[in-house]
């Protein structure tokens, strides 16, 4: 396998993540990890959340009601620990081992911030005492905001699934085929009658009453931040209701780090860029690499956090040394996990 995948040569643990099931649908939050997954590197409980190493044993969110006091680290795949060599080297496990305090890992690969919140509140109704909640997040919502050309009442990802559910199977099949054939957005094709789909490449069909407004990049970021304004208000409400500390850490992104990539990182990025050059992520990442956008993100997050009197921390400032921090543009090595864990402990 390693002969055809450079990632496995440099970071052998990544094969375990590639082999792992992507997830499953659950009520309300819609997305969760595979339940009771077991391997040498990755283990999940009956609810699909990863084990945390604590006092020479493992603790799991499934048993949250049994613990007298807990702390929670919540986010998507970075919190889950994609890139970590084992359950013991995720950020939550490192914090637990260093402090002796119990930290549960509520990381869910692929979730957006609203899905993270839904999972959190479903767990909170079962806790005895929660001391700290740390959100380590931001990238998935950013990606979904940039990649989608339309807004909706529901957050992105909820809307994508809802849109598919509303369509008949026949219309889904035809829309998928003509979207692929004409290289046009699925949401454009799916909003026309099946009889008109073969003619969707003709420009004048877009002038009909079902025309969809395509957002500018400025509009996309405006919606992104409006959702985080909502999120921070919700976080503040939890802080008050449960008398606990809540902090938001903007997760690291390889191209926001103020240093050159290491040799291994550069090899991986070149390899993945070639592999993904025709995929959505390749084009979205070009937008995210813009330093002016990064500066705008920091400025706006600081403003939102200040308004809600919550602490905001930028993890990208901590990864400065010429060592391997990234297994890809967003997922971290054990060494990066240790640094982020130390900053969470000291914050």
CSV table of C-alpha atoms in Angstrom, one decimal, residues 83-337:
chain,number,residue,atom,x,y,z
A,83,UNK,CA,-3.3,12.3,12.3
A,84,UNK,CA,-2.6,11.1,15.9
A,85,UNK,CA,-0.7,7.8,16.1
A,86,UNK,CA,-3.1,6.5,18.7
A,87,UNK,CA,-5.9,7.3,21.1
A,88,UNK,CA,-3.2,8.3,23.7
A,89,UNK,CA,-1.9,11.1,21.5
A,90,UNK,CA,-5.1,13.0,20.7
A,91,UNK,CA,-5.3,16.5,22.3
A,92,UNK,CA,-7.9,15.4,24.9
A,93,UNK,CA,-5.7,12.5,26.0
A,94,UNK,CA,-2.6,14.6,26.3
A,95,UNK,CA,-4.4,17.2,28.4
A,96,UNK,CA,-5.9,14.4,30.6
A,97,UNK,CA,-2.6,12.8,31.1
A,98,UNK,CA,-0.7,16.0,31.9
A,99,UNK,CA,-3.3,17.5,34.3
A,100,UNK,CA,-5.0,14.4,35.8
A,101,UNK,CA,-8.3,16.0,34.9
A,102,UNK,CA,-10.9,14.1,32.9
A,103,UNK,CA,-11.3,15.5,29.4
A,104,UNK,CA,-13.8,13.9,27.0
A,105,UNK,CA,-13.3,14.0,23.2
A,106,UNK,CA,-16.4,15.2,21.4
A,107,UNK,CA,-14.7,15.4,18.0
A,108,UNK,CA,-16.7,14.4,15.0
A,109,UNK,CA,-15.2,14.2,11.6
A,110,UNK,CA,-16.9,16.4,9.0
A,111,UNK,CA,-19.3,18.2,11.4
A,112,UNK,CA,-20.0,21.9,11.1
A,113,UNK,CA,-20.2,24.1,14.2
A,114,UNK,CA,-24.0,23.7,14.6
A,115,UNK,CA,-23.7,19.9,14.5
A,116,UNK,CA,-21.0,20.2,17.2
A,117,UNK,CA,-23.3,22.3,19.3
A,118,UNK,CA,-26.2,19.8,19.0
A,119,UNK,CA,-24.0,16.9,20.1
A,120,UNK,CA,-22.8,19.0,23.0
A,121,UNK,CA,-26.2,19.9,24.4
A,122,UNK,CA,-27.4,16.3,24.0
A,123,UNK,CA,-24.6,15.3,26.3
A,124,UNK,CA,-24.9,18.2,28.7
A,125,UNK,CA,-28.3,17.0,29.9
A,126,UNK,CA,-26.5,14.0,31.4
A,127,UNK,CA,-23.5,15.6,33.1
A,128,UNK,CA,-23.0,15.9,36.9
A,129,UNK,CA,-20.6,18.8,36.7
A,130,UNK,CA,-18.7,20.3,33.7
A,131,UNK,CA,-15.7,22.5,34.5
A,132,UNK,CA,-14.4,23.7,31.1
A,133,UNK,CA,-15.6,23.4,27.5
A,134,UNK,CA,-13.1,24.2,24.7
A,135,UNK,CA,-14.2,24.5,21.1
A,136,UNK,CA,-11.4,23.8,18.7
A,137,UNK,CA,-13.0,24.5,15.3
A,138,UNK,CA,-13.6,26.9,12.5
A,139,UNK,CA,-12.3,25.3,9.3
A,140,UNK,CA,-15.3,23.1,8.3
A,141,UNK,CA,-17.7,26.0,8.4
A,142,UNK,CA,-15.3,28.1,6.4
A,143,UNK,CA,-14.9,25.4,3.8
A,144,UNK,CA,-18.7,24.9,3.5
A,145,UNK,CA,-19.2,28.7,3.3
A,146,UNK,CA,-16.7,29.1,0.4
A,147,UNK,CA,-17.7,26.0,-1.5
A,148,UNK,CA,-21.4,26.6,-1.6
A,149,UNK,CA,-22.8,29.3,-3.9
A,150,UNK,CA,-26.2,29.8,-2.3
A,151,UNK,CA,-27.5,30.5,1.2
A,152,UNK,CA,-30.4,28.9,3.0
A,153,UNK,CA,-32.2,29.1,6.3
A,154,UNK,CA,-30.3,26.0,7.5
A,155,UNK,CA,-26.6,25.9,7.9
A,156,UNK,CA,-24.6,24.4,5.1
A,157,UNK,CA,-24.5,20.6,5.2
A,158,UNK,CA,-28.0,20.5,6.8
A,159,UNK,CA,-29.2,22.2,3.6
A,160,UNK,CA,-27.4,19.8,1.3
A,161,UNK,CA,-29.0,16.8,2.9
A,162,UNK,CA,-32.4,18.5,3.1
A,163,UNK,CA,-32.3,19.4,-0.5
A,164,UNK,CA,-31.6,15.8,-1.5
A,165,UNK,CA,-34.4,14.5,0.7
A,166,UNK,CA,-36.9,16.9,-1.0
A,167,UNK,CA,-36.1,15.6,-4.5
A,168,UNK,CA,-37.6,12.5,-5.9
A,169,UNK,CA,-35.3,9.6,-6.7
A,170,UNK,CA,-35.8,10.1,-10.4
A,171,UNK,CA,-35.0,13.8,-10.2
A,172,UNK,CA,-31.9,13.1,-8.1
A,173,UNK,CA,-30.6,10.7,-10.7
A,174,UNK,CA,-31.2,13.0,-13.6
A,175,UNK,CA,-29.8,16.1,-11.8
A,176,UNK,CA,-26.7,14.1,-10.8
A,177,UNK,CA,-26.1,13.0,-14.4
A,178,UNK,CA,-26.5,16.4,-16.0
A,179,UNK,CA,-24.6,18.1,-13.3
A,180,UNK,CA,-21.7,15.7,-14.1
A,181,UNK,CA,-22.2,16.0,-17.9
A,182,UNK,CA,-22.3,19.8,-18.0
A,183,UNK,CA,-20.0,20.4,-15.0
A,184,UNK,CA,-22.7,22.6,-13.5
A,185,UNK,CA,-23.6,22.9,-9.8
A,186,UNK,CA,-26.0,20.2,-8.7
A,187,UNK,CA,-28.3,22.8,-7.0
A,188,UNK,CA,-28.8,24.6,-10.4
A,189,UNK,CA,-29.7,21.5,-12.3
A,190,UNK,CA,-32.0,20.1,-9.5
A,191,UNK,CA,-34.0,23.3,-9.6
A,192,UNK,CA,-35.3,22.9,-13.1
A,193,UNK,CA,-37.8,20.5,-14.5
A,194,UNK,CA,-36.4,17.1,-15.7
A,195,UNK,CA,-37.6,17.9,-19.2
A,196,UNK,CA,-35.4,21.0,-19.3
A,197,UNK,CA,-32.3,19.4,-17.8
A,198,UNK,CA,-30.8,18.4,-21.2
A,199,UNK,CA,-30.8,22.1,-22.1
A,200,UNK,CA,-29.3,23.4,-18.9
A,201,UNK,CA,-26.1,24.4,-20.7
A,202,UNK,CA,-28.1,27.1,-22.6
A,203,UNK,CA,-27.5,30.4,-20.8
A,204,UNK,CA,-31.1,31.7,-21.0
A,205,UNK,CA,-32.5,29.1,-18.7
A,206,UNK,CA,-30.9,30.9,-15.8
A,207,UNK,CA,-33.1,33.9,-16.4
A,208,UNK,CA,-36.2,31.9,-15.4
A,209,UNK,CA,-38.0,32.4,-12.1
A,210,UNK,CA,-36.1,29.7,-10.4
A,211,UNK,CA,-32.7,31.4,-11.0
A,212,UNK,CA,-30.5,31.0,-7.9
A,213,UNK,CA,-28.4,34.0,-6.7
A,214,UNK,CA,-24.8,33.0,-6.5
A,215,UNK,CA,-23.0,34.6,-3.6
A,216,UNK,CA,-19.9,36.8,-3.8
A,217,UNK,CA,-17.0,35.9,-1.5
A,218,UNK,CA,-17.9,38.9,0.6
A,219,UNK,CA,-21.5,37.5,1.1
A,220,UNK,CA,-20.1,34.1,2.0
A,221,UNK,CA,-17.9,35.5,4.7
A,222,UNK,CA,-20.7,37.7,6.0
A,223,UNK,CA,-22.9,34.6,6.5
A,224,UNK,CA,-20.0,32.6,8.0
A,225,UNK,CA,-19.5,35.2,10.7
A,226,UNK,CA,-23.2,35.7,11.3
A,227,UNK,CA,-23.4,32.0,12.2
A,228,UNK,CA,-20.5,32.4,14.6
A,229,UNK,CA,-22.1,35.4,16.2
A,230,UNK,CA,-25.1,33.1,16.8
A,231,UNK,CA,-22.7,30.3,18.0
A,232,UNK,CA,-20.9,32.5,20.5
A,233,UNK,CA,-24.3,33.6,22.0
A,234,UNK,CA,-25.2,29.9,22.4
A,235,UNK,CA,-21.8,29.2,24.0
A,236,UNK,CA,-22.3,32.1,26.4
A,237,UNK,CA,-25.7,30.7,27.4
A,238,UNK,CA,-24.2,27.3,28.2
A,239,UNK,CA,-21.4,29.0,30.2
A,240,UNK,CA,-24.1,30.8,32.3
A,241,UNK,CA,-26.4,27.8,32.6
A,242,UNK,CA,-23.7,25.3,33.7
A,243,UNK,CA,-21.4,27.8,35.5
A,244,UNK,CA,-18.5,26.6,33.4
A,245,UNK,CA,-15.6,28.2,31.4
A,246,UNK,CA,-16.0,28.2,27.7
A,247,UNK,CA,-13.3,29.1,25.2
A,248,UNK,CA,-13.0,29.0,21.4
A,249,UNK,CA,-9.7,28.1,19.8
A,250,UNK,CA,-9.4,28.7,16.0
A,251,UNK,CA,-7.8,25.5,14.7
A,252,UNK,CA,-4.5,25.5,12.8
A,253,UNK,CA,-4.4,25.6,9.0
A,254,UNK,CA,-1.0,24.8,7.5
A,255,UNK,CA,-1.0,27.9,5.2
A,256,UNK,CA,-1.7,30.3,8.0
A,257,UNK,CA,1.4,29.3,10.0
A,258,UNK,CA,4.1,31.9,10.0
A,259,UNK,CA,7.0,29.7,9.0
A,260,UNK,CA,8.1,27.6,6.0
A,261,UNK,CA,6.8,24.1,5.6
A,262,UNK,CA,9.1,21.3,6.6
A,263,UNK,CA,10.5,18.9,4.0
A,264,UNK,CA,7.9,16.2,4.9
A,265,UNK,CA,5.0,18.7,4.9
A,266,UNK,CA,6.1,20.1,1.5
A,267,UNK,CA,6.2,16.6,0.0
A,268,UNK,CA,2.7,15.8,1.4
A,269,UNK,CA,1.2,19.1,0.2
A,270,UNK,CA,2.7,18.6,-3.3
A,271,UNK,CA,1.4,15.0,-3.4
A,272,UNK,CA,-2.1,16.0,-2.2
A,273,UNK,CA,-2.3,19.0,-4.6
A,274,UNK,CA,-1.6,16.8,-7.5
A,275,UNK,CA,-4.1,14.2,-6.3
A,276,UNK,CA,-6.8,16.8,-5.6
A,277,UNK,CA,-6.2,19.2,-8.4
A,278,UNK,CA,-9.6,18.5,-10.0
A,279,UNK,CA,-11.5,18.4,-6.6
A,280,UNK,CA,-13.3,21.1,-4.7
A,281,UNK,CA,-10.8,21.3,-1.9
A,282,UNK,CA,-8.0,22.3,-4.2
A,283,UNK,CA,-9.8,25.4,-5.4
A,284,UNK,CA,-11.3,26.3,-2.0
A,285,UNK,CA,-7.8,26.1,-0.3
A,286,UNK,CA,-6.6,28.7,-2.7
A,287,UNK,CA,-9.1,31.1,-1.2
A,288,UNK,CA,-8.3,30.2,2.3
A,289,UNK,CA,-4.5,30.7,1.8
A,290,UNK,CA,-5.1,34.4,1.2
A,291,UNK,CA,-3.4,36.2,4.1
A,292,UNK,CA,-5.8,39.1,4.0
A,293,UNK,CA,-8.7,36.6,4.5
A,294,UNK,CA,-6.8,35.1,7.5
A,295,UNK,CA,-6.3,38.6,9.0
A,296,UNK,CA,-10.0,39.3,8.5
A,297,UNK,CA,-10.9,36.1,10.3
A,298,UNK,CA,-8.8,36.9,13.3
A,299,UNK,CA,-10.1,40.5,13.5
A,300,UNK,CA,-13.7,39.4,13.3
A,301,UNK,CA,-13.4,36.5,15.7
A,302,UNK,CA,-11.7,38.8,18.3
A,303,UNK,CA,-14.6,41.2,17.9
A,304,UNK,CA,-17.4,38.5,18.3
A,305,UNK,CA,-15.6,37.0,21.3
A,306,UNK,CA,-15.3,40.4,22.9
A,307,UNK,CA,-18.9,41.2,22.4
A,308,UNK,CA,-20.0,37.9,24.2
A,309,UNK,CA,-17.2,38.1,26.8
A,310,UNK,CA,-15.7,34.8,25.7
A,311,UNK,CA,-12.1,33.9,25.3
A,312,UNK,CA,-10.8,33.5,21.7
A,313,UNK,CA,-7.4,32.0,21.0
A,314,UNK,CA,-5.6,31.5,17.6
A,315,UNK,CA,-3.8,28.2,17.5
A,316,UNK,CA,-1.9,29.2,14.4
A,317,UNK,CA,0.4,31.4,16.5
A,318,UNK,CA,1.8,28.4,18.5
A,319,UNK,CA,3.2,26.3,15.7
A,320,UNK,CA,6.5,28.0,14.9
A,321,UNK,CA,9.3,25.5,15.0
A,322,UNK,CA,10.8,23.7,12.0
A,323,UNK,CA,9.2,20.4,12.9
A,324,UNK,CA,6.4,18.3,11.3
A,325,UNK,CA,3.1,19.7,12.5
A,326,UNK,CA,0.8,18.7,9.7
A,327,UNK,CA,-0.2,15.4,8.0
A,328,UNK,CA,-2.2,17.4,5.6
A,329,UNK,CA,-3.4,21.0,5.5
A,330,UNK,CA,-5.7,20.8,8.5
A,331,UNK,CA,-4.8,17.6,10.4
A,332,UNK,CA,-2.1,17.5,13.0
A,333,UNK,CA,0.8,15.3,14.1
A,334,UNK,CA,1.4,14.1,17.7
A,335,UNK,CA,3.8,16.9,18.2
A,336,UNK,CA,1.3,19.6,17.2
A,337,UNK,CA,-1.3,18.0,19.4
